[in-house]
Amino acid sequence: MTNNKFNFNDAVKELQAGKNLNGKDGVLTSLIKQLTEAALQAEIEQNLDNDQQPNRKNGASSKTIKSSVGSFELNTPRDRNGSFEPQLVKKNQTTLSDEIDQKILSMFSMGMSYRDIHKHIEDMYGMNVATGTVSAITDKLIPELKAWLQRPLDSHYPIVWLDAIHYKVKEDGRYVSKAVYTLLALNMQGKKEILGLHLSENEGANYWLSVQTDLNNRGVKDILIACVDGLTGFPEAIATIFPETETQLCVIHQIRNSMKYIASKNQKEFMADLKPVYRASTKEAAELALDELETKWGDAYPLVINSWRRKWHNLSHYFKYPEHIRKVIYTTNAVEAVHRQFRKLTKTKGAFPNENSLLKLLYAGILNASEKWTMPIHNWSLCLSQLAIYFEGRLDSVLDI
């Protein structure tokens, strides 16, 4: 970790390795230093834009700042004319108050609207910070998001989930619907980790191929099981880059999609007949139940039955695993929980002015969600040992045995 670029993935590793959270070289101290300097850079740029006289940046001055988590060297930008008066950390100020610490962090991690940030700063500190300045401050964090999206990944992931959430984003003067695809993985330690966010208007084999290629270029060599909701072209694309990966379609999505085509008067009865299919103890029992479902409902709802038949190969993988593995892979609920966190942050926003404004807010949601992912999932040691048997030899290079 350097003074100029703070990498959250590195920070987590440093904390796990025993590095202090607070103190001169603490992880949190480095974060506050980075965000404070980003805010000061935004302030001077705003000052230069409003300056009536020709002016430009002229290096920086350094001073020791005391904060609630430790001291650090703060680089304050200067302008050539000497007219710049920083407001967040004034020229003679050597102490950063706890309130400002928390405000800087909240702008990044709580996903507050620019209006709320403006009001909060004005109420708490008596500073009238323009919305444009708030926007510029948060934009200083976009390089960190980009670095996170390009960070190296582990070579092996036992399980990966993929799901989409949709937002309205302004493009060429009009608002269009765009899908944000979240890749959530279970790493070798059994902990959840978001591998990336991918924003796209369309899906298909070519798009999914680019997603898989990105994972491969960032170091991923093998994925045992990929859980998806029936995305067009995804199984074919993942087989191109990760030919041995098993693609499990989300059974819950399949059920929901099926019920859309069942008349309301028949839904309760159809659901009761469908339950023996997806809750069967074995694949053979499930196929018998599917035959019975088709015998009873095939004439009335051939579209639904044909959908289950057509997708059965990728719907039925989970039957071969014990119950604790089935629960993990038969649905994309794990990544949908991340999307619920996203919705909490974006519920007051009808649309976004650009892609960056959306992605940096979702990144805040990722940071919030990942704070809870400190422990492996239940029964992970047993799951991993069984997966190593089902996928013989594929985890040998990363298992410490």
mmCIF file of C-alpha atoms in Angstrom:
data_model
loop_
_atom_site.group_PDB
_atom_site.id
_atom_site.type_symbol
_atom_site.label_atom_id
_atom_site.label_comp_id
_atom_site.label_asym_id
_atom_site.label_seq_id
_atom_site.Cartn_x
_atom_site.Cartn_y
_atom_site.Cartn_z
ATOM 1 C CA MET A 1 0.000 0.000 0.000
ATOM 2 C CA THR A 2 1.398 3.416 -1.001
ATOM 3 C CA ASN A 3 0.588 6.916 0.194
ATOM 4 C CA ASN A 4 -1.002 7.861 -3.134
ATOM 5 C CA LYS A 5 -3.100 4.814 -3.876
ATOM 6 C CA PHE A 6 -5.102 3.105 -1.211
ATOM 7 C CA ASN A 7 -6.237 -0.392 -2.157
ATOM 8 C CA PHE A 8 -9.028 -1.785 -0.010
ATOM 9 C CA ASN A 9 -8.136 -5.371 -0.882
ATOM 10 C CA ASP A 10 -4.609 -4.743 0.411
ATOM 11 C CA ALA A 11 -6.021 -3.012 3.493
ATOM 12 C CA VAL A 12 -8.071 -6.056 4.423
ATOM 13 C CA LYS A 13 -5.012 -8.296 4.027
ATOM 14 C CA GLU A 14 -2.965 -5.939 6.191
ATOM 15 C CA LEU A 15 -5.592 -5.995 8.922
ATOM 16 C CA GLN A 16 -5.701 -9.792 8.770
ATOM 17 C CA ALA A 17 -1.904 -9.826 9.016
ATOM 18 C CA GLY A 18 -2.107 -7.866 12.255
ATOM 19 C CA LYS A 19 -1.447 -4.322 11.081
ATOM 20 C CA ASN A 20 -2.949 -1.658 13.329
ATOM 21 C CA LEU A 21 -6.199 0.026 12.332
ATOM 22 C CA ASN A 22 -5.180 3.329 13.944
ATOM 23 C CA GLY A 23 -1.836 5.050 14.504
ATOM 24 C CA LYS A 24 0.677 6.770 12.226
ATOM 25 C CA ASP A 25 0.901 3.879 9.756
ATOM 26 C CA GLY A 26 -2.558 2.445 10.493
ATOM 27 C CA VAL A 27 -4.901 1.308 7.745
ATOM 28 C CA LEU A 28 -7.667 3.771 8.654
ATOM 29 C CA THR A 29 -5.151 6.627 8.977
ATOM 30 C CA SER A 30 -4.026 6.009 5.386
ATOM 31 C CA LEU A 31 -7.626 6.085 4.202
ATOM 32 C CA ILE A 32 -8.353 9.411 5.943
ATOM 33 C CA LYS A 33 -5.162 10.908 4.521
ATOM 34 C CA GLN A 34 -6.125 9.864 1.005
ATOM 35 C CA LEU A 35 -9.686 11.129 1.225
ATOM 36 C CA THR A 36 -8.644 14.420 2.838
ATOM 37 C CA GLU A 37 -6.101 15.055 0.084
ATOM 38 C CA ALA A 38 -8.714 14.177 -2.543
ATOM 39 C CA ALA A 39 -11.072 16.736 -0.998
ATOM 40 C CA LEU A 40 -8.357 19.422 -0.981
ATOM 41 C CA GLN A 41 -7.572 18.714 -4.634
ATOM 42 C CA ALA A 42 -11.263 19.174 -5.448
ATOM 43 C CA GLU A 43 -11.297 22.448 -3.478
ATOM 44 C CA ILE A 44 -8.334 23.958 -5.349
ATOM 45 C CA GLU A 45 -9.747 22.920 -8.713
ATOM 46 C CA GLN A 46 -13.037 24.597 -7.827
ATOM 47 C CA ASN A 47 -11.082 27.701 -6.740
ATOM 48 C CA LEU A 48 -9.134 27.809 -10.008
ATOM 49 C CA ASP A 49 -12.338 27.462 -12.040
ATOM 50 C CA ASN A 50 -13.855 30.469 -10.226
ATOM 51 C CA ASP A 51 -10.702 32.615 -10.207
ATOM 52 C CA GLN A 52 -11.006 35.755 -12.352
ATOM 53 C CA GLN A 53 -7.228 36.056 -12.749
ATOM 54 C CA PRO A 54 -4.927 33.671 -14.615
ATOM 55 C CA ASN A 55 -3.873 31.046 -12.117
ATOM 56 C CA ARG A 56 -2.699 27.452 -11.860
ATOM 57 C CA LYS A 57 -1.514 24.840 -9.390
ATOM 58 C CA ASN A 58 1.909 25.298 -7.860
ATOM 59 C CA GLY A 59 2.883 22.086 -6.072
ATOM 60 C CA ALA A 60 1.971 21.330 -2.478
ATOM 61 C CA SER A 61 3.041 22.023 1.070
ATOM 62 C CA SER A 62 3.325 19.334 3.715
ATOM 63 C CA LYS A 63 2.374 19.436 7.384
ATOM 64 C CA THR A 64 1.664 16.953 10.148
ATOM 65 C CA ILE A 65 -2.030 16.562 10.936
ATOM 66 C CA LYS A 66 -3.385 14.979 14.092
ATOM 67 C CA SER A 67 -6.635 13.046 13.732
ATOM 68 C CA SER A 68 -8.744 10.845 15.954
ATOM 69 C CA VAL A 69 -7.051 7.727 14.539
ATOM 70 C CA GLY A 70 -3.453 8.933 14.340
ATOM 71 C CA SER A 71 -1.117 11.515 12.818
ATOM 72 C CA PHE A 72 -0.209 11.712 9.153
ATOM 73 C CA GLU A 73 1.597 13.971 6.692
ATOM 74 C CA LEU A 74 -0.960 15.991 4.714
ATOM 75 C CA ASN A 75 -0.016 17.423 1.328
ATOM 76 C CA THR A 76 -2.011 20.627 0.787
ATOM 77 C CA PRO A 77 -2.072 21.929 -2.810
ATOM 78 C CA ARG A 78 -0.959 25.477 -3.559
ATOM 79 C CA ASP A 79 -1.784 27.891 -6.372
ATOM 80 C CA ARG A 80 0.605 30.257 -8.143
ATOM 81 C CA ASN A 81 -1.220 33.440 -7.085
ATOM 82 C CA GLY A 82 -1.483 32.402 -3.439
ATOM 83 C CA SER A 83 -5.223 33.107 -3.377
ATOM 84 C CA PHE A 84 -6.306 29.571 -2.512
ATOM 85 C CA GLU A 85 -7.648 29.292 1.050
ATOM 86 C CA PRO A 86 -8.508 25.636 1.841
ATOM 87 C CA GLN A 87 -11.692 25.263 3.880
ATOM 88 C CA LEU A 88 -11.629 21.619 4.930
ATOM 89 C CA VAL A 89 -8.178 21.880 6.538
ATOM 90 C CA LYS A 90 -7.213 25.532 6.880
ATOM 91 C CA LYS A 91 -3.640 26.792 6.450
ATOM 92 C CA ASN A 92 -2.765 26.921 10.141
ATOM 93 C CA GLN A 93 -4.915 23.965 11.187
ATOM 94 C CA THR A 94 -2.992 20.951 12.515
ATOM 95 C CA THR A 95 -5.852 18.892 13.973
ATOM 96 C CA LEU A 96 -8.523 17.101 12.000
ATOM 97 C CA SER A 97 -11.652 16.805 14.105
ATOM 98 C CA ASP A 98 -13.425 13.501 14.565
ATOM 99 C CA GLU A 99 -16.567 14.971 12.998
ATOM 100 C CA ILE A 100 -14.746 15.813 9.776
ATOM 101 C CA ASP A 101 -13.104 12.360 9.805
ATOM 102 C CA GLN A 102 -16.514 10.779 9.898
ATOM 103 C CA LYS A 103 -17.925 13.137 7.272
ATOM 104 C CA ILE A 104 -15.155 12.353 4.805
ATOM 105 C CA LEU A 105 -15.697 8.633 5.322
ATOM 106 C CA SER A 106 -19.486 8.932 5.077
ATOM 107 C CA MET A 107 -19.291 10.720 1.721
ATOM 108 C CA PHE A 108 -17.503 7.654 0.417
ATOM 109 C CA SER A 109 -19.076 4.734 2.246
ATOM 110 C CA MET A 110 -22.659 5.738 3.022
ATOM 111 C CA GLY A 111 -23.729 6.760 -0.464
ATOM 112 C CA MET A 112 -25.237 10.085 0.671
ATOM 113 C CA SER A 113 -26.742 12.331 -2.005
ATOM 114 C CA TYR A 114 -24.882 15.517 -2.888
ATOM 115 C CA ARG A 115 -27.724 17.540 -1.405
ATOM 116 C CA ASP A 116 -27.523 15.643 1.891
ATOM 117 C CA ILE A 117 -23.737 15.999 2.015
ATOM 118 C CA HIS A 118 -24.032 19.733 1.345
ATOM 119 C CA LYS A 119 -26.651 20.154 4.075
ATOM 120 C CA HIS A 120 -24.760 18.026 6.584
ATOM 121 C CA ILE A 121 -21.501 19.945 6.134
ATOM 122 C CA GLU A 122 -23.341 23.251 6.417
ATOM 123 C CA ASP A 123 -25.247 22.169 9.549
ATOM 124 C CA MET A 124 -22.292 20.595 11.324
ATOM 125 C CA TYR A 125 -19.393 22.845 10.316
ATOM 126 C CA GLY A 126 -20.934 26.064 9.037
ATOM 127 C CA MET A 127 -19.245 25.534 5.662
ATOM 128 C CA ASN A 128 -21.196 26.344 2.519
ATOM 129 C CA VAL A 129 -19.823 23.734 0.116
ATOM 130 C CA ALA A 130 -21.245 23.957 -3.381
ATOM 131 C CA THR A 131 -22.831 20.881 -4.937
ATOM 132 C CA GLY A 132 -20.194 21.024 -7.661
ATOM 133 C CA THR A 133 -17.461 20.807 -5.044
ATOM 134 C CA VAL A 134 -19.158 17.831 -3.382
ATOM 135 C CA SER A 135 -19.380 16.150 -6.783
ATOM 136 C CA ALA A 136 -15.709 16.882 -7.448
ATOM 137 C CA ILE A 137 -14.727 15.435 -4.066
ATOM 138 C CA THR A 138 -16.559 12.185 -4.706
ATOM 139 C CA ASP A 139 -15.203 12.052 -8.266
ATOM 140 C CA LYS A 140 -11.702 11.962 -6.795
ATOM 141 C CA LEU A 141 -12.557 8.470 -5.579
ATOM 142 C CA ILE A 142 -13.364 7.107 -9.034
ATOM 143 C CA PRO A 143 -9.707 6.106 -9.680
ATOM 144 C CA GLU A 144 -9.920 3.904 -6.591
ATOM 145 C CA LEU A 145 -13.012 2.228 -8.000
ATOM 146 C CA LYS A 146 -11.229 1.650 -11.310
ATOM 147 C CA ALA A 147 -8.196 0.229 -9.514
ATOM 148 C CA TRP A 148 -10.496 -2.102 -7.571
ATOM 149 C CA LEU A 149 -12.155 -3.280 -10.800
ATOM 150 C CA GLN A 150 -8.736 -4.108 -12.242
ATOM 151 C CA ARG A 151 -7.152 -5.651 -9.143
ATOM 152 C CA PRO A 152 -5.562 -9.110 -9.393
ATOM 153 C CA LEU A 153 -7.786 -12.013 -8.335
ATOM 154 C CA ASP A 154 -7.142 -15.441 -6.868
ATOM 155 C CA SER A 155 -6.413 -18.292 -9.256
ATOM 156 C CA HIS A 156 -9.277 -20.538 -8.067
ATOM 157 C CA TYR A 157 -12.824 -19.861 -6.898
ATOM 158 C CA PRO A 158 -15.021 -22.795 -5.853
ATOM 159 C CA ILE A 159 -18.318 -20.963 -6.474
ATOM 160 C CA VAL A 160 -19.312 -17.792 -8.338
ATOM 161 C CA TRP A 161 -22.791 -16.227 -8.511
ATOM 162 C CA LEU A 162 -23.904 -13.763 -11.166
ATOM 163 C CA ASP A 163 -27.047 -11.624 -11.183
ATOM 164 C CA ALA A 164 -28.231 -8.298 -12.585
ATOM 165 C CA ILE A 165 -29.841 -5.147 -11.195
ATOM 166 C CA HIS A 166 -31.229 -2.420 -13.459
ATOM 167 C CA TYR A 167 -30.962 1.386 -13.285
ATOM 168 C CA LYS A 168 -31.830 4.380 -15.425
ATOM 169 C CA VAL A 169 -28.725 6.224 -16.609
ATOM 170 C CA LYS A 170 -28.586 9.374 -18.745
ATOM 171 C CA GLU A 171 -26.916 8.829 -22.093
ATOM 172 C CA ASP A 172 -26.892 11.168 -25.104
ATOM 173 C CA GLY A 173 -29.521 13.379 -23.513
ATOM 174 C CA ARG A 174 -31.988 10.628 -22.617
ATOM 175 C CA TYR A 175 -32.369 8.086 -19.851
ATOM 176 C CA VAL A 176 -31.844 4.457 -20.786
ATOM 177 C CA SER A 177 -32.117 1.289 -18.735
ATOM 178 C CA LYS A 178 -28.788 -0.365 -18.030
ATOM 179 C CA ALA A 179 -28.045 -3.629 -16.282
ATOM 180 C CA VAL A 180 -25.329 -3.861 -13.673
ATOM 181 C CA TYR A 181 -24.073 -7.436 -13.389
ATOM 182 C CA THR A 182 -22.525 -8.333 -10.052
ATOM 183 C CA LEU A 183 -20.015 -11.179 -9.834
ATOM 184 C CA LEU A 184 -19.961 -12.541 -6.281
ATOM 185 C CA ALA A 185 -17.584 -15.378 -5.438
ATOM 186 C CA LEU A 186 -16.880 -17.727 -2.600
ATOM 187 C CA ASN A 187 -13.109 -17.868 -2.254
ATOM 188 C CA MET A 188 -10.955 -20.718 -1.014
ATOM 189 C CA GLN A 189 -11.404 -19.534 2.570
ATOM 190 C CA GLY A 190 -15.180 -19.780 2.235
ATOM 191 C CA LYS A 191 -15.637 -16.010 2.419
ATOM 192 C CA LYS A 192 -17.688 -13.927 0.015
ATOM 193 C CA GLU A 193 -15.842 -11.605 -2.340
ATOM 194 C CA ILE A 194 -17.168 -9.435 -5.153
ATOM 195 C CA LEU A 195 -14.966 -9.930 -8.185
ATOM 196 C CA GLY A 196 -16.402 -7.112 -10.269
ATOM 197 C CA LEU A 197 -19.265 -5.011 -11.586
ATOM 198 C CA HIS A 198 -20.105 -5.007 -15.295
ATOM 199 C CA LEU A 199 -22.440 -2.442 -16.829
ATOM 200 C CA SER A 200 -24.145 -3.232 -20.122
ATOM 201 C CA GLU A 201 -27.277 -2.511 -22.149
ATOM 202 C CA ASN A 202 -27.209 -5.910 -23.799
ATOM 203 C CA GLU A 203 -26.265 -9.442 -22.930
ATOM 204 C CA GLY A 204 -25.241 -12.343 -25.096
ATOM 205 C CA ALA A 205 -22.370 -14.658 -25.875
ATOM 206 C CA ASN A 206 -20.002 -11.867 -26.989
ATOM 207 C CA TYR A 207 -20.634 -9.778 -23.878
ATOM 208 C CA TRP A 208 -20.257 -12.710 -21.490
ATOM 209 C CA LEU A 209 -17.106 -13.763 -23.284
ATOM 210 C CA SER A 210 -15.597 -10.349 -22.491
ATOM 211 C CA VAL A 211 -16.575 -10.750 -18.815
ATOM 212 C CA GLN A 212 -14.940 -14.175 -18.591
ATOM 213 C CA THR A 213 -11.873 -12.898 -20.420
ATOM 214 C CA ASP A 214 -11.565 -10.071 -17.876
ATOM 215 C CA LEU A 215 -11.590 -12.585 -15.015
ATOM 216 C CA ASN A 216 -8.978 -14.703 -16.751
ATOM 217 C CA ASN A 217 -6.748 -11.710 -17.446
ATOM 218 C CA ARG A 218 -6.910 -10.756 -13.763
ATOM 219 C CA GLY A 219 -5.609 -14.159 -12.693
ATOM 220 C CA VAL A 220 -8.593 -16.498 -12.431
ATOM 221 C CA LYS A 221 -7.638 -19.910 -13.772
ATOM 222 C CA ASP A 222 -10.544 -22.078 -12.640
ATOM 223 C CA ILE A 223 -14.104 -21.800 -11.324
ATOM 224 C CA LEU A 224 -15.775 -24.977 -10.122
ATOM 225 C CA ILE A 225 -19.440 -23.901 -10.178
ATOM 226 C CA ALA A 226 -21.049 -20.786 -11.685
ATOM 227 C CA CYS A 227 -24.595 -20.004 -10.510
ATOM 228 C CA VAL A 228 -26.635 -17.782 -12.834
ATOM 229 C CA ASP A 229 -30.272 -16.914 -13.492
ATOM 230 C CA GLY A 230 -30.562 -18.163 -17.073
ATOM 231 C CA LEU A 231 -28.651 -15.365 -18.811
ATOM 232 C CA THR A 232 -28.584 -15.756 -22.581
ATOM 233 C CA GLY A 233 -25.258 -16.980 -23.886
ATOM 234 C CA PHE A 234 -23.578 -17.254 -20.494
ATOM 235 C CA PRO A 235 -23.082 -21.065 -20.327
ATOM 236 C CA GLU A 236 -21.517 -21.043 -23.804
ATOM 237 C CA ALA A 237 -19.252 -18.086 -22.977
ATOM 238 C CA ILE A 238 -17.997 -19.492 -19.692
ATOM 239 C CA ALA A 239 -17.241 -22.807 -21.384
ATOM 240 C CA THR A 240 -14.979 -20.967 -23.824
ATOM 241 C CA ILE A 241 -12.672 -19.569 -21.107
ATOM 242 C CA PHE A 242 -13.352 -22.039 -18.275
ATOM 243 C CA PRO A 243 -14.333 -25.235 -20.109
ATOM 244 C CA GLU A 244 -14.538 -27.378 -16.954
ATOM 245 C CA THR A 245 -16.806 -25.019 -15.008
ATOM 246 C CA GLU A 246 -20.207 -26.383 -14.101
ATOM 247 C CA THR A 247 -23.027 -23.883 -14.783
ATOM 248 C CA GLN A 248 -25.961 -24.188 -12.378
ATOM 249 C CA LEU A 249 -29.064 -22.224 -13.361
ATOM 250 C CA CYS A 250 -30.957 -20.602 -10.497
ATOM 251 C CA VAL A 251 -33.920 -22.845 -9.685
ATOM 252 C CA ILE A 252 -35.790 -20.021 -7.933
ATOM 253 C CA HIS A 253 -35.604 -17.829 -11.043
ATOM 254 C CA GLN A 254 -36.846 -20.721 -13.140
ATOM 255 C CA ILE A 255 -39.823 -21.231 -10.818
ATOM 256 C CA ARG A 256 -40.686 -17.518 -10.834
ATOM 257 C CA ASN A 257 -40.477 -17.341 -14.613
ATOM 258 C CA SER A 258 -42.641 -20.446 -14.947
ATOM 259 C CA MET A 259 -45.398 -19.060 -12.722
ATOM 260 C CA LYS A 260 -45.733 -15.995 -14.945
ATOM 261 C CA TYR A 261 -47.305 -18.247 -17.595
ATOM 262 C CA ILE A 262 -49.636 -20.197 -15.317
ATOM 263 C CA ALA A 263 -53.224 -19.001 -14.988
ATOM 264 C CA SER A 264 -53.936 -17.632 -11.506
ATOM 265 C CA LYS A 265 -56.638 -20.248 -10.896
ATOM 266 C CA ASN A 266 -54.072 -23.044 -11.491
ATOM 267 C CA GLN A 267 -51.021 -21.579 -9.794
ATOM 268 C CA LYS A 268 -51.512 -23.175 -6.368
ATOM 269 C CA GLU A 269 -52.084 -26.640 -7.819
ATOM 270 C CA PHE A 270 -49.276 -26.320 -10.372
ATOM 271 C CA MET A 271 -46.850 -25.205 -7.676
ATOM 272 C CA ALA A 272 -47.744 -28.214 -5.542
ATOM 273 C CA ASP A 273 -47.017 -30.510 -8.502
ATOM 274 C CA LEU A 274 -43.785 -28.683 -9.323
ATOM 275 C CA LYS A 275 -42.380 -28.971 -5.797
ATOM 276 C CA PRO A 276 -41.482 -32.711 -6.096
ATOM 277 C CA VAL A 277 -39.342 -31.795 -9.117
ATOM 278 C CA TYR A 278 -36.986 -29.271 -7.523
ATOM 279 C CA ARG A 279 -37.120 -30.729 -4.004
ATOM 280 C CA ALA A 280 -36.403 -34.317 -5.027
ATOM 281 C CA SER A 281 -33.686 -36.197 -3.183
ATOM 282 C CA THR A 282 -32.038 -37.417 -6.403
ATOM 283 C CA LYS A 283 -31.886 -36.384 -10.033
ATOM 284 C CA GLU A 284 -33.665 -39.591 -11.052
ATOM 285 C CA ALA A 285 -36.562 -38.858 -8.695
ATOM 286 C CA ALA A 286 -36.722 -35.294 -10.013
ATOM 287 C CA GLU A 287 -36.954 -36.523 -13.597
ATOM 288 C CA LEU A 288 -39.805 -38.881 -12.721
ATOM 289 C CA ALA A 289 -41.622 -35.977 -11.068
ATOM 290 C CA LEU A 290 -40.995 -33.843 -14.169
ATOM 291 C CA ASP A 291 -42.522 -36.587 -16.335
ATOM 292 C CA GLU A 292 -45.598 -36.580 -14.108
ATOM 293 C CA LEU A 293 -45.783 -32.791 -14.290
ATOM 294 C CA GLU A 294 -45.720 -32.949 -18.081
ATOM 295 C CA THR A 295 -48.387 -35.662 -18.199
ATOM 296 C CA LYS A 296 -50.751 -33.513 -16.137
ATOM 297 C CA TRP A 297 -49.944 -30.008 -17.399
ATOM 298 C CA GLY A 298 -48.126 -30.472 -20.722
ATOM 299 C CA ASP A 299 -51.150 -29.807 -22.917
ATOM 300 C CA ALA A 300 -52.189 -26.700 -20.985
ATOM 301 C CA TYR A 301 -48.730 -25.179 -20.504
ATOM 302 C CA PRO A 302 -46.317 -26.619 -23.086
ATOM 303 C CA LEU A 303 -44.161 -23.451 -22.986
ATOM 304 C CA VAL A 304 -43.418 -23.955 -19.289
ATOM 305 C CA ILE A 305 -42.720 -27.672 -19.543
ATOM 306 C CA ASN A 306 -40.492 -27.183 -22.600
ATOM 307 C CA SER A 307 -38.505 -24.552 -20.704
ATOM 308 C CA TRP A 308 -37.739 -27.027 -17.901
ATOM 309 C CA ARG A 309 -36.828 -29.720 -20.432
ATOM 310 C CA ARG A 310 -34.609 -27.412 -22.473
ATOM 311 C CA LYS A 311 -32.714 -26.132 -19.425
ATOM 312 C CA TRP A 312 -32.739 -29.361 -17.424
ATOM 313 C CA HIS A 313 -29.064 -30.158 -17.912
ATOM 314 C CA ASN A 314 -27.997 -26.897 -16.220
ATOM 315 C CA LEU A 315 -30.903 -26.849 -13.771
ATOM 316 C CA SER A 316 -30.213 -30.289 -12.333
ATOM 317 C CA HIS A 317 -26.505 -30.220 -11.418
ATOM 318 C CA TYR A 318 -27.229 -29.532 -7.733
ATOM 319 C CA PHE A 319 -28.944 -32.891 -7.192
ATOM 320 C CA LYS A 320 -25.611 -34.730 -7.079
ATOM 321 C CA TYR A 321 -24.374 -32.776 -4.060
ATOM 322 C CA PRO A 322 -25.172 -33.127 -0.355
ATOM 323 C CA GLU A 323 -27.716 -30.781 1.195
ATOM 324 C CA HIS A 324 -25.284 -28.152 2.537
ATOM 325 C CA ILE A 325 -23.756 -27.664 -0.932
ATOM 326 C CA ARG A 326 -27.162 -27.700 -2.627
ATOM 327 C CA LYS A 327 -28.321 -24.795 -0.467
ATOM 328 C CA VAL A 328 -25.392 -22.706 -1.627
ATOM 329 C CA ILE A 329 -25.632 -23.273 -5.377
ATOM 330 C CA TYR A 330 -29.269 -23.889 -6.357
ATOM 331 C CA THR A 331 -30.168 -20.194 -6.097
ATOM 332 C CA THR A 332 -28.520 -16.816 -6.668
ATOM 333 C CA ASN A 333 -29.855 -15.503 -3.340
ATOM 334 C CA ALA A 334 -26.316 -14.706 -2.160
ATOM 335 C CA VAL A 335 -25.756 -12.087 -4.845
ATOM 336 C CA GLU A 336 -29.358 -10.872 -4.599
ATOM 337 C CA ALA A 337 -28.595 -9.972 -0.976
ATOM 338 C CA VAL A 338 -25.859 -7.663 -2.282
ATOM 339 C CA HIS A 339 -28.394 -6.073 -4.601
ATOM 340 C CA ARG A 340 -30.673 -5.418 -1.645
ATOM 341 C CA GLN A 341 -27.799 -3.425 -0.149
ATOM 342 C CA PHE A 342 -27.514 -1.525 -3.437
ATOM 343 C CA ARG A 343 -31.219 -0.698 -3.354
ATOM 344 C CA LYS A 344 -30.900 0.802 0.123
ATOM 345 C CA LEU A 345 -28.330 3.232 -1.231
ATOM 346 C CA THR A 346 -30.182 4.057 -4.454
ATOM 347 C CA LYS A 347 -33.829 4.005 -3.324
ATOM 348 C CA THR A 348 -34.098 7.816 -3.271
ATOM 349 C CA LYS A 349 -32.635 8.193 -6.767
ATOM 350 C CA GLY A 350 -34.893 7.800 -9.758
ATOM 351 C CA ALA A 351 -32.016 7.925 -12.236
ATOM 352 C CA PHE A 352 -28.316 8.743 -12.548
ATOM 353 C CA PRO A 353 -26.715 11.498 -14.648
ATOM 354 C CA ASN A 354 -23.889 9.223 -15.833
ATOM 355 C CA GLU A 355 -22.336 5.801 -15.333
ATOM 356 C CA ASN A 356 -19.677 7.001 -12.901
ATOM 357 C CA SER A 357 -22.240 8.476 -10.509
ATOM 358 C CA LEU A 358 -23.956 5.076 -10.404
ATOM 359 C CA LEU A 359 -20.855 2.923 -10.107
ATOM 360 C CA LYS A 360 -19.190 4.912 -7.326
ATOM 361 C CA LEU A 361 -22.385 4.676 -5.260
ATOM 362 C CA LEU A 362 -22.602 0.915 -5.829
ATOM 363 C CA TYR A 363 -18.949 0.672 -4.817
ATOM 364 C CA ALA A 364 -19.928 2.276 -1.507
ATOM 365 C CA GLY A 365 -22.548 -0.460 -1.161
ATOM 366 C CA ILE A 366 -19.900 -3.111 -1.788
ATOM 367 C CA LEU A 367 -17.707 -1.699 0.963
ATOM 368 C CA ASN A 368 -20.648 -1.716 3.364
ATOM 369 C CA ALA A 369 -21.657 -5.272 2.486
ATOM 370 C CA SER A 370 -18.121 -6.667 2.618
ATOM 371 C CA GLU A 371 -17.654 -5.409 6.179
ATOM 372 C CA LYS A 372 -19.878 -8.293 7.283
ATOM 373 C CA TRP A 373 -18.002 -10.951 5.307
ATOM 374 C CA THR A 374 -15.396 -11.719 7.936
ATOM 375 C CA MET A 375 -16.275 -15.376 8.506
ATOM 376 C CA PRO A 376 -16.558 -18.357 6.142
ATOM 377 C CA ILE A 377 -19.992 -19.730 5.344
ATOM 378 C CA HIS A 378 -21.465 -22.434 7.557
ATOM 379 C CA ASN A 379 -19.868 -25.880 7.155
ATOM 380 C CA TRP A 380 -17.256 -24.526 4.748
ATOM 381 C CA SER A 381 -14.512 -26.996 5.697
ATOM 382 C CA LEU A 382 -16.853 -29.891 4.950
ATOM 383 C CA CYS A 383 -18.074 -28.276 1.720
ATOM 384 C CA LEU A 384 -14.524 -27.669 0.490
ATOM 385 C CA SER A 385 -13.360 -31.198 1.237
ATOM 386 C CA GLN A 386 -16.350 -32.612 -0.653
ATOM 387 C CA LEU A 387 -15.885 -30.240 -3.583
ATOM 388 C CA ALA A 388 -12.267 -31.366 -3.786
ATOM 389 C CA ILE A 389 -13.565 -34.931 -4.227
ATOM 390 C CA TYR A 390 -16.283 -34.037 -6.772
ATOM 391 C CA PHE A 391 -13.795 -31.961 -8.780
ATOM 392 C CA GLU A 392 -10.849 -34.294 -8.368
ATOM 393 C CA GLY A 393 -7.437 -32.719 -8.861
ATOM 394 C CA ARG A 394 -8.657 -29.212 -9.695
ATOM 395 C CA LEU A 395 -7.988 -27.752 -6.235
ATOM 396 C CA ASP A 396 -4.777 -29.597 -5.485
ATOM 397 C CA SER A 397 -2.530 -26.658 -6.391
ATOM 398 C CA VAL A 398 -4.269 -24.292 -3.940
ATOM 399 C CA LEU A 399 -5.147 -26.623 -1.081
ATOM 400 C CA ASP A 400 -2.642 -26.637 1.759
ATOM 401 C CA ILE A 401 -2.374 -30.418 2.043
#
